[in-house]
């Protein structure tokens, strides 16, 4: 038998090439599915974070509106509503900033680590003290000394 016989023989190549192509194509498909799945999880996380920030802002605005309904001119003490909000949203702390404006009060909730925020605006009659507080249990109260509603850590 000569060596040329073995060099020109291609009978065993087809199964090996088919196997290699199958493994390569399968790897590409699985990689595509993993990348697509991780992007979906990221977008879901962003959406849940935004909704959670909106819930915190809505809750604080609701408490300020409830407090605004009181006849604060006849109060000689402090009235407050306490609410427990999560310490962290999407594993990030957040800040709540209440800013009075000429026409509306603005509640701005910001998770700076995620670059996400929510803004709630509402009309009120009682003055609002500018407030900035960090995440967690919060209190919305009427401060008779300053004659304004404020948000504090509670």
Short mmCIF file of N, CA and C in Angstrom, two decimals:
data_model
loop_
_atom_site.label_atom_id
_atom_site.label_comp_id
_atom_site.label_asym_id
_atom_site.label_seq_id
_atom_site.Cartn_x
_atom_site.Cartn_y
_atom_site.Cartn_z
N UNK A 1 0.82 -1.18 0.00
CA UNK A 1 0.00 0.00 0.00
C UNK A 1 0.87 1.25 0.00
N UNK A 2 0.48 2.16 -0.78
CA UNK A 2 1.28 3.38 -0.87
C UNK A 2 0.68 4.48 0.00
N UNK A 3 1.48 5.44 0.29
CA UNK A 3 1.06 6.57 1.13
C UNK A 3 0.07 7.47 0.40
N UNK A 4 0.11 7.54 -0.91
CA UNK A 4 -0.81 8.35 -1.69
C UNK A 4 -2.26 7.91 -1.50
N UNK A 5 -2.46 6.69 -1.23
CA UNK A 5 -3.81 6.16 -1.02
C UNK A 5 -4.46 6.79 0.21
N UNK A 6 -3.68 6.99 1.25
CA UNK A 6 -4.22 7.56 2.48
C UNK A 6 -4.42 9.08 2.38
N UNK A 7 -3.59 9.76 1.65
CA UNK A 7 -3.68 11.21 1.53
C UNK A 7 -4.87 11.64 0.68
N UNK A 8 -5.27 10.86 -0.28
CA UNK A 8 -6.39 11.24 -1.13
C UNK A 8 -7.72 10.66 -0.65
N UNK A 9 -7.73 9.95 0.44
CA UNK A 9 -8.96 9.34 0.95
C UNK A 9 -9.75 10.39 1.73
N UNK A 10 -11.00 10.69 1.37
CA UNK A 10 -11.82 11.71 2.04
C UNK A 10 -13.12 11.12 2.59
N UNK A 11 -13.14 9.82 2.81
CA UNK A 11 -14.37 9.19 3.27
C UNK A 11 -14.73 9.57 4.71
N UNK A 12 -13.82 9.79 5.60
CA UNK A 12 -14.11 10.08 7.00
C UNK A 12 -14.25 11.56 7.30
N UNK A 13 -14.11 12.42 6.32
CA UNK A 13 -14.15 13.86 6.54
C UNK A 13 -15.57 14.37 6.73
N UNK A 14 -16.52 13.88 6.03
CA UNK A 14 -17.89 14.37 6.06
C UNK A 14 -18.52 14.35 7.45
N UNK A 15 -18.46 13.24 8.22
CA UNK A 15 -19.04 13.27 9.57
C UNK A 15 -18.35 14.27 10.50
N UNK A 16 -17.04 14.42 10.39
CA UNK A 16 -16.32 15.35 11.26
C UNK A 16 -16.70 16.80 10.94
N UNK A 17 -16.80 17.13 9.66
CA UNK A 17 -17.18 18.48 9.26
C UNK A 17 -18.62 18.77 9.68
N UNK A 18 -19.50 17.81 9.51
CA UNK A 18 -20.90 17.97 9.92
C UNK A 18 -20.99 18.20 11.43
N UNK A 19 -20.22 17.44 12.19
CA UNK A 19 -20.21 17.60 13.66
C UNK A 19 -19.72 18.99 14.04
N UNK A 20 -18.64 19.44 13.42
CA UNK A 20 -18.09 20.77 13.74
C UNK A 20 -19.07 21.88 13.37
N UNK A 21 -19.71 21.77 12.22
CA UNK A 21 -20.70 22.77 11.83
C UNK A 21 -21.90 22.78 12.77
N UNK A 22 -22.37 21.62 13.17
CA UNK A 22 -23.50 21.53 14.10
C UNK A 22 -23.17 22.19 15.43
N UNK A 23 -21.99 21.91 15.95
CA UNK A 23 -21.58 22.51 17.23
C UNK A 23 -21.44 24.03 17.08
N UNK A 24 -20.86 24.50 15.98
CA UNK A 24 -20.70 25.94 15.76
C UNK A 24 -22.02 26.66 15.65
N UNK A 25 -22.95 26.12 14.87
CA UNK A 25 -24.26 26.76 14.69
C UNK A 25 -25.04 26.74 16.00
N UNK A 26 -24.99 25.63 16.73
CA UNK A 26 -25.68 25.54 18.02
C UNK A 26 -25.12 26.57 19.00
N UNK A 27 -23.80 26.72 19.02
CA UNK A 27 -23.18 27.71 19.91
C UNK A 27 -23.64 29.12 19.58
N UNK A 28 -23.71 29.45 18.30
CA UNK A 28 -24.18 30.78 17.90
C UNK A 28 -25.63 31.02 18.31
N UNK A 29 -26.48 30.02 18.13
CA UNK A 29 -27.89 30.17 18.50
C UNK A 29 -28.06 30.34 20.01
N UNK A 30 -27.34 29.53 20.79
CA UNK A 30 -27.45 29.64 22.25
C UNK A 30 -26.92 30.99 22.72
N UNK A 31 -25.82 31.46 22.14
CA UNK A 31 -25.28 32.77 22.50
C UNK A 31 -26.29 33.88 22.19
N UNK A 32 -26.92 33.80 21.04
CA UNK A 32 -27.94 34.79 20.68
C UNK A 32 -29.10 34.79 21.64
N UNK A 33 -29.54 33.61 22.06
CA UNK A 33 -30.63 33.53 23.03
C UNK A 33 -30.23 34.11 24.38
N UNK A 34 -29.01 33.85 24.82
CA UNK A 34 -28.56 34.39 26.11
C UNK A 34 -28.45 35.91 26.07
N UNK A 35 -27.93 36.45 24.99
CA UNK A 35 -27.82 37.91 24.88
C UNK A 35 -29.21 38.54 24.83
N UNK A 36 -30.11 37.96 24.04
CA UNK A 36 -31.48 38.48 23.97
C UNK A 36 -32.19 38.41 25.30
N UNK A 37 -31.99 37.31 26.03
CA UNK A 37 -32.62 37.15 27.35
C UNK A 37 -32.09 38.15 28.35
N UNK A 38 -30.78 38.42 28.33
CA UNK A 38 -30.22 39.38 29.28
C UNK A 38 -30.71 40.80 28.99
N UNK A 39 -30.88 41.14 27.71
CA UNK A 39 -31.41 42.46 27.37
C UNK A 39 -32.85 42.60 27.84
N UNK A 40 -33.62 41.53 27.75
CA UNK A 40 -35.00 41.57 28.21
C UNK A 40 -35.05 41.76 29.73
N UNK A 41 -34.16 41.07 30.45
CA UNK A 41 -34.12 41.22 31.90
C UNK A 41 -33.73 42.65 32.27
N UNK A 42 -32.77 43.23 31.56
CA UNK A 42 -32.38 44.62 31.84
C UNK A 42 -33.53 45.59 31.62
N UNK A 43 -34.26 45.43 30.53
CA UNK A 43 -35.38 46.34 30.27
C UNK A 43 -36.50 46.14 31.29
N UNK A 44 -36.73 44.91 31.73
CA UNK A 44 -37.73 44.66 32.77
C UNK A 44 -37.30 45.32 34.08
N UNK A 45 -36.02 45.23 34.41
CA UNK A 45 -35.52 45.84 35.65
C UNK A 45 -35.70 47.35 35.61
N UNK A 46 -35.40 47.97 34.46
CA UNK A 46 -35.58 49.41 34.33
C UNK A 46 -37.05 49.80 34.50
N UNK A 47 -37.93 49.03 33.91
CA UNK A 47 -39.36 49.33 34.00
C UNK A 47 -39.86 49.19 35.44
N UNK A 48 -39.44 48.12 36.12
CA UNK A 48 -39.85 47.91 37.51
C UNK A 48 -39.29 49.03 38.39
N UNK A 49 -38.06 49.44 38.14
CA UNK A 49 -37.46 50.53 38.91
C UNK A 49 -38.24 51.83 38.73
N UNK A 50 -38.58 52.16 37.50
CA UNK A 50 -39.35 53.38 37.25
C UNK A 50 -40.71 53.33 37.92
N UNK A 51 -41.37 52.18 37.88
CA UNK A 51 -42.68 52.04 38.52
C UNK A 51 -42.55 52.18 40.03
N UNK A 52 -41.50 51.60 40.62
CA UNK A 52 -41.31 51.71 42.07
C UNK A 52 -41.04 53.16 42.47
N UNK A 53 -40.25 53.88 41.69
CA UNK A 53 -39.99 55.29 41.98
C UNK A 53 -41.27 56.11 41.85
N UNK A 54 -42.09 55.80 40.84
CA UNK A 54 -43.37 56.49 40.69
C UNK A 54 -44.29 56.21 41.87
N UNK A 55 -44.29 54.98 42.36
CA UNK A 55 -45.12 54.63 43.52
C UNK A 55 -44.71 55.43 44.75
N UNK A 56 -43.41 55.58 44.97
CA UNK A 56 -42.94 56.38 46.11
C UNK A 56 -43.37 57.83 45.94
N UNK A 57 -43.15 58.39 44.76
CA UNK A 57 -43.55 59.79 44.50
C UNK A 57 -45.04 60.00 44.64
N UNK A 58 -45.84 59.06 44.12
CA UNK A 58 -47.30 59.16 44.25
C UNK A 58 -47.73 59.10 45.71
N UNK A 59 -47.10 58.22 46.48
CA UNK A 59 -47.46 58.10 47.90
C UNK A 59 -47.17 59.37 48.67
N UNK A 60 -46.03 59.97 48.42
CA UNK A 60 -45.68 61.21 49.12
C UNK A 60 -46.61 62.34 48.68
N UNK A 61 -46.89 62.42 47.39
CA UNK A 61 -47.81 63.46 46.90
C UNK A 61 -49.20 63.27 47.50
N UNK A 62 -49.65 62.02 47.60
CA UNK A 62 -50.97 61.74 48.20
C UNK A 62 -51.02 62.21 49.64
N UNK A 63 -49.95 61.94 50.40
CA UNK A 63 -49.92 62.38 51.80
C UNK A 63 -49.89 63.91 51.90
N UNK A 64 -49.15 64.56 51.02
CA UNK A 64 -49.14 66.03 51.03
C UNK A 64 -50.51 66.60 50.67
N UNK A 65 -51.20 65.98 49.73
CA UNK A 65 -52.54 66.43 49.36
C UNK A 65 -53.52 66.22 50.52
N UNK A 66 -53.40 65.07 51.21
CA UNK A 66 -54.27 64.83 52.38
C UNK A 66 -54.01 65.87 53.46
N UNK A 67 -52.75 66.17 53.70
CA UNK A 67 -52.40 67.15 54.72
C UNK A 67 -52.85 68.55 54.30
N UNK A 68 -52.81 68.83 53.02
CA UNK A 68 -53.25 70.13 52.50
C UNK A 68 -54.75 70.33 52.73
N UNK A 69 -55.50 69.25 52.83
CA UNK A 69 -56.95 69.34 53.03
C UNK A 69 -57.30 69.79 54.45
N UNK A 70 -56.36 69.68 55.40
CA UNK A 70 -56.62 70.14 56.76
C UNK A 70 -56.70 71.67 56.80
N UNK A 71 -57.43 72.18 57.77
CA UNK A 71 -57.45 73.62 58.01
C UNK A 71 -56.24 73.94 58.87
N UNK A 72 -55.13 74.21 58.23
CA UNK A 72 -53.87 74.38 58.96
C UNK A 72 -53.81 75.70 59.72
N UNK A 73 -54.65 76.66 59.39
CA UNK A 73 -54.63 77.95 60.09
C UNK A 73 -55.05 77.79 61.55
N UNK A 74 -55.90 76.81 61.83
CA UNK A 74 -56.37 76.64 63.20
C UNK A 74 -55.50 75.65 63.99
N UNK A 75 -54.51 75.06 63.35
CA UNK A 75 -53.64 74.11 64.05
C UNK A 75 -52.56 74.86 64.82
N UNK A 76 -52.32 74.42 66.05
CA UNK A 76 -51.22 74.99 66.80
C UNK A 76 -50.21 73.90 67.17
N UNK A 77 -50.29 72.78 66.50
CA UNK A 77 -49.34 71.70 66.73
C UNK A 77 -48.98 71.08 65.38
N UNK A 78 -48.13 70.09 65.44
CA UNK A 78 -47.68 69.43 64.22
C UNK A 78 -48.58 68.24 63.90
N UNK A 79 -49.00 68.14 62.66
CA UNK A 79 -49.78 67.01 62.17
C UNK A 79 -48.90 66.28 61.17
N UNK A 80 -48.88 64.95 61.24
CA UNK A 80 -48.03 64.23 60.29
C UNK A 80 -48.65 62.90 59.87
N UNK A 81 -48.25 62.46 58.70
CA UNK A 81 -48.57 61.13 58.18
C UNK A 81 -47.24 60.41 57.98
N UNK A 82 -47.15 59.22 58.51
CA UNK A 82 -45.93 58.43 58.34
C UNK A 82 -46.19 57.28 57.39
N UNK A 83 -45.22 57.02 56.55
CA UNK A 83 -45.34 55.91 55.60
C UNK A 83 -43.98 55.22 55.49
N UNK A 84 -44.05 53.92 55.33
CA UNK A 84 -42.83 53.15 55.16
C UNK A 84 -42.64 52.84 53.68
N UNK A 85 -41.55 53.31 53.16
CA UNK A 85 -41.17 53.04 51.78
C UNK A 85 -39.93 52.17 51.80
N UNK A 86 -39.65 51.47 50.73
CA UNK A 86 -38.48 50.59 50.75
C UNK A 86 -37.18 51.37 50.91
N UNK A 87 -36.22 50.75 51.59
CA UNK A 87 -34.90 51.37 51.76
C UNK A 87 -34.16 51.45 50.43
N UNK A 88 -34.38 50.44 49.60
CA UNK A 88 -33.68 50.36 48.32
C UNK A 88 -34.65 49.95 47.22
N UNK A 89 -34.43 50.46 46.05
CA UNK A 89 -35.19 50.06 44.86
C UNK A 89 -34.17 49.55 43.85
N UNK A 90 -34.37 48.32 43.40
CA UNK A 90 -33.43 47.67 42.47
C UNK A 90 -32.02 47.71 43.04
N UNK A 91 -31.93 47.46 44.34
CA UNK A 91 -30.66 47.41 45.07
C UNK A 91 -29.92 48.75 45.06
N UNK A 92 -30.64 49.84 44.93
CA UNK A 92 -30.05 51.18 44.96
C UNK A 92 -30.84 52.06 45.92
N UNK A 93 -30.14 52.92 46.65
CA UNK A 93 -30.85 53.89 47.49
C UNK A 93 -31.36 55.01 46.57
N UNK A 94 -32.27 55.79 47.10
CA UNK A 94 -32.86 56.86 46.29
C UNK A 94 -33.09 58.07 47.17
N UNK A 95 -33.29 59.21 46.55
CA UNK A 95 -33.57 60.46 47.25
C UNK A 95 -34.92 61.00 46.82
N UNK A 96 -35.58 61.69 47.76
CA UNK A 96 -36.85 62.34 47.48
C UNK A 96 -36.64 63.83 47.69
N UNK A 97 -36.97 64.61 46.68
CA UNK A 97 -36.84 66.06 46.76
C UNK A 97 -38.21 66.69 46.51
N UNK A 98 -38.65 67.50 47.47
CA UNK A 98 -39.93 68.20 47.34
C UNK A 98 -39.60 69.68 47.13
N UNK A 99 -40.11 70.23 46.02
CA UNK A 99 -39.82 71.61 45.66
C UNK A 99 -41.11 72.36 45.40
N UNK A 100 -41.35 73.45 46.15
CA UNK A 100 -42.54 74.25 45.85
C UNK A 100 -42.31 75.09 44.60
N UNK A 101 -43.38 75.34 43.89
CA UNK A 101 -43.34 76.15 42.69
C UNK A 101 -44.50 77.13 42.77
N UNK A 102 -44.52 78.11 41.91
CA UNK A 102 -45.59 79.10 41.94
C UNK A 102 -46.95 78.47 41.67
N UNK A 103 -47.01 77.52 40.76
CA UNK A 103 -48.30 76.93 40.41
C UNK A 103 -48.48 75.51 40.96
N UNK A 104 -47.41 74.76 41.07
CA UNK A 104 -47.53 73.37 41.52
C UNK A 104 -46.32 72.98 42.36
N UNK A 105 -46.53 71.99 43.21
CA UNK A 105 -45.43 71.43 43.97
C UNK A 105 -44.91 70.21 43.22
N UNK A 106 -43.60 70.02 43.26
CA UNK A 106 -42.97 68.92 42.54
C UNK A 106 -42.33 67.95 43.51
N UNK A 107 -42.65 66.66 43.36
CA UNK A 107 -41.98 65.59 44.11
C UNK A 107 -41.10 64.86 43.11
N UNK A 108 -39.79 64.89 43.35
CA UNK A 108 -38.81 64.30 42.44
C UNK A 108 -38.14 63.15 43.19
N UNK A 109 -38.28 61.93 42.68
CA UNK A 109 -37.68 60.75 43.29
C UNK A 109 -36.60 60.26 42.34
N UNK A 110 -35.37 60.13 42.86
CA UNK A 110 -34.22 59.87 42.00
C UNK A 110 -33.39 58.70 42.53
N UNK A 111 -33.20 57.68 41.70
CA UNK A 111 -32.26 56.60 42.00
C UNK A 111 -31.02 56.87 41.16
N UNK A 112 -30.06 57.59 41.73
CA UNK A 112 -28.93 58.08 40.94
C UNK A 112 -28.04 56.95 40.44
N UNK A 113 -27.94 55.86 41.18
CA UNK A 113 -27.11 54.75 40.73
C UNK A 113 -27.63 54.10 39.46
N UNK A 114 -28.92 54.24 39.19
CA UNK A 114 -29.51 53.64 38.00
C UNK A 114 -29.87 54.67 36.94
N UNK A 115 -29.64 55.93 37.24
CA UNK A 115 -29.99 57.01 36.31
C UNK A 115 -31.47 56.97 35.94
N UNK A 116 -32.31 56.74 36.94
CA UNK A 116 -33.76 56.69 36.76
C UNK A 116 -34.40 57.64 37.76
N UNK A 117 -35.54 58.22 37.37
CA UNK A 117 -36.24 59.14 38.26
C UNK A 117 -37.72 59.16 37.92
N UNK A 118 -38.49 59.73 38.86
CA UNK A 118 -39.93 59.93 38.64
C UNK A 118 -40.28 61.31 39.18
N UNK A 119 -41.18 61.99 38.51
CA UNK A 119 -41.62 63.33 38.92
C UNK A 119 -43.13 63.33 39.03
N UNK A 120 -43.62 63.83 40.18
CA UNK A 120 -45.07 63.97 40.40
C UNK A 120 -45.32 65.44 40.73
N UNK A 121 -46.27 66.04 40.05
CA UNK A 121 -46.63 67.45 40.31
C UNK A 121 -48.09 67.51 40.74
N UNK A 122 -48.37 68.43 41.67
CA UNK A 122 -49.75 68.59 42.14
C UNK A 122 -49.95 70.01 42.63
N UNK A 123 -51.21 70.42 42.67
CA UNK A 123 -51.56 71.75 43.16
C UNK A 123 -51.87 71.65 44.65
N UNK A 124 -51.52 72.68 45.38
CA UNK A 124 -51.80 72.73 46.81
C UNK A 124 -52.02 74.17 47.24
N UNK A 125 -52.66 74.32 48.39
CA UNK A 125 -52.92 75.65 48.94
C UNK A 125 -51.95 75.99 50.06
N UNK A 126 -51.61 75.01 50.87
CA UNK A 126 -50.71 75.23 51.99
C UNK A 126 -49.27 75.32 51.48
N UNK A 127 -48.49 76.21 52.08
CA UNK A 127 -47.08 76.33 51.70
C UNK A 127 -46.35 75.01 51.90
N UNK A 128 -45.34 74.79 51.08
CA UNK A 128 -44.51 73.59 51.18
C UNK A 128 -43.07 74.02 51.39
N UNK A 129 -42.43 73.47 52.42
CA UNK A 129 -41.01 73.73 52.64
C UNK A 129 -40.20 72.85 51.70
N UNK A 130 -39.17 73.39 51.08
CA UNK A 130 -38.30 72.53 50.26
C UNK A 130 -37.67 71.45 51.14
N UNK A 131 -37.69 70.23 50.68
CA UNK A 131 -37.18 69.11 51.47
C UNK A 131 -36.40 68.16 50.57
N UNK A 132 -35.33 67.60 51.12
CA UNK A 132 -34.59 66.53 50.46
C UNK A 132 -34.32 65.47 51.51
N UNK A 133 -34.81 64.25 51.27
CA UNK A 133 -34.61 63.15 52.21
C UNK A 133 -34.17 61.91 51.45
N UNK A 134 -33.52 61.02 52.18
CA UNK A 134 -33.09 59.76 51.56
C UNK A 134 -34.13 58.68 51.78
N UNK A 135 -33.95 57.57 51.13
CA UNK A 135 -34.94 56.49 51.11
C UNK A 135 -35.22 55.91 52.49
N UNK A 136 -36.38 55.29 52.60
CA UNK A 136 -36.79 54.62 53.83
C UNK A 136 -38.09 55.18 54.36
N UNK A 137 -38.32 55.00 55.66
CA UNK A 137 -39.56 55.53 56.26
C UNK A 137 -39.56 57.06 56.21
N UNK A 138 -40.66 57.62 55.74
CA UNK A 138 -40.75 59.07 55.61
C UNK A 138 -42.00 59.58 56.31
N UNK A 139 -41.95 60.83 56.72
CA UNK A 139 -43.10 61.47 57.35
C UNK A 139 -43.41 62.76 56.60
N UNK A 140 -44.68 62.95 56.32
CA UNK A 140 -45.17 64.20 55.74
C UNK A 140 -45.87 64.92 56.88
N UNK A 141 -45.40 66.12 57.20
CA UNK A 141 -45.96 66.80 58.37
C UNK A 141 -46.17 68.28 58.10
N UNK A 142 -47.05 68.85 58.94
CA UNK A 142 -47.26 70.30 58.91
C UNK A 142 -46.44 70.89 60.04
N UNK A 143 -45.56 71.79 59.70
CA UNK A 143 -44.71 72.46 60.68
C UNK A 143 -45.35 73.81 60.98
N UNK A 144 -45.97 73.92 62.16
CA UNK A 144 -46.67 75.16 62.49
C UNK A 144 -45.71 76.32 62.71
N UNK A 145 -44.49 76.04 63.12
CA UNK A 145 -43.50 77.10 63.33
C UNK A 145 -43.12 77.75 62.00
N UNK A 146 -42.88 76.93 60.98
CA UNK A 146 -42.49 77.45 59.67
C UNK A 146 -43.71 77.70 58.78
N UNK A 147 -44.89 77.30 59.23
CA UNK A 147 -46.14 77.43 58.48
C UNK A 147 -46.03 76.81 57.09
N UNK A 148 -45.59 75.55 57.08
CA UNK A 148 -45.49 74.85 55.79
C UNK A 148 -45.53 73.33 56.01
N UNK A 149 -45.83 72.64 54.93
CA UNK A 149 -45.78 71.18 54.94
C UNK A 149 -44.36 70.78 54.55
N UNK A 150 -43.88 69.69 55.14
CA UNK A 150 -42.53 69.24 54.83
C UNK A 150 -42.44 67.72 54.85
N UNK A 151 -41.45 67.20 54.17
CA UNK A 151 -41.18 65.76 54.17
C UNK A 151 -39.88 65.55 54.92
N UNK A 152 -39.94 64.68 55.92
CA UNK A 152 -38.76 64.40 56.73
C UNK A 152 -38.56 62.89 56.84
N UNK A 153 -37.40 62.51 57.29
CA UNK A 153 -37.12 61.10 57.55
C UNK A 153 -37.95 60.70 58.75
N UNK A 154 -38.69 59.62 58.64
CA UNK A 154 -39.61 59.32 59.73
C UNK A 154 -39.56 57.94 60.18
#
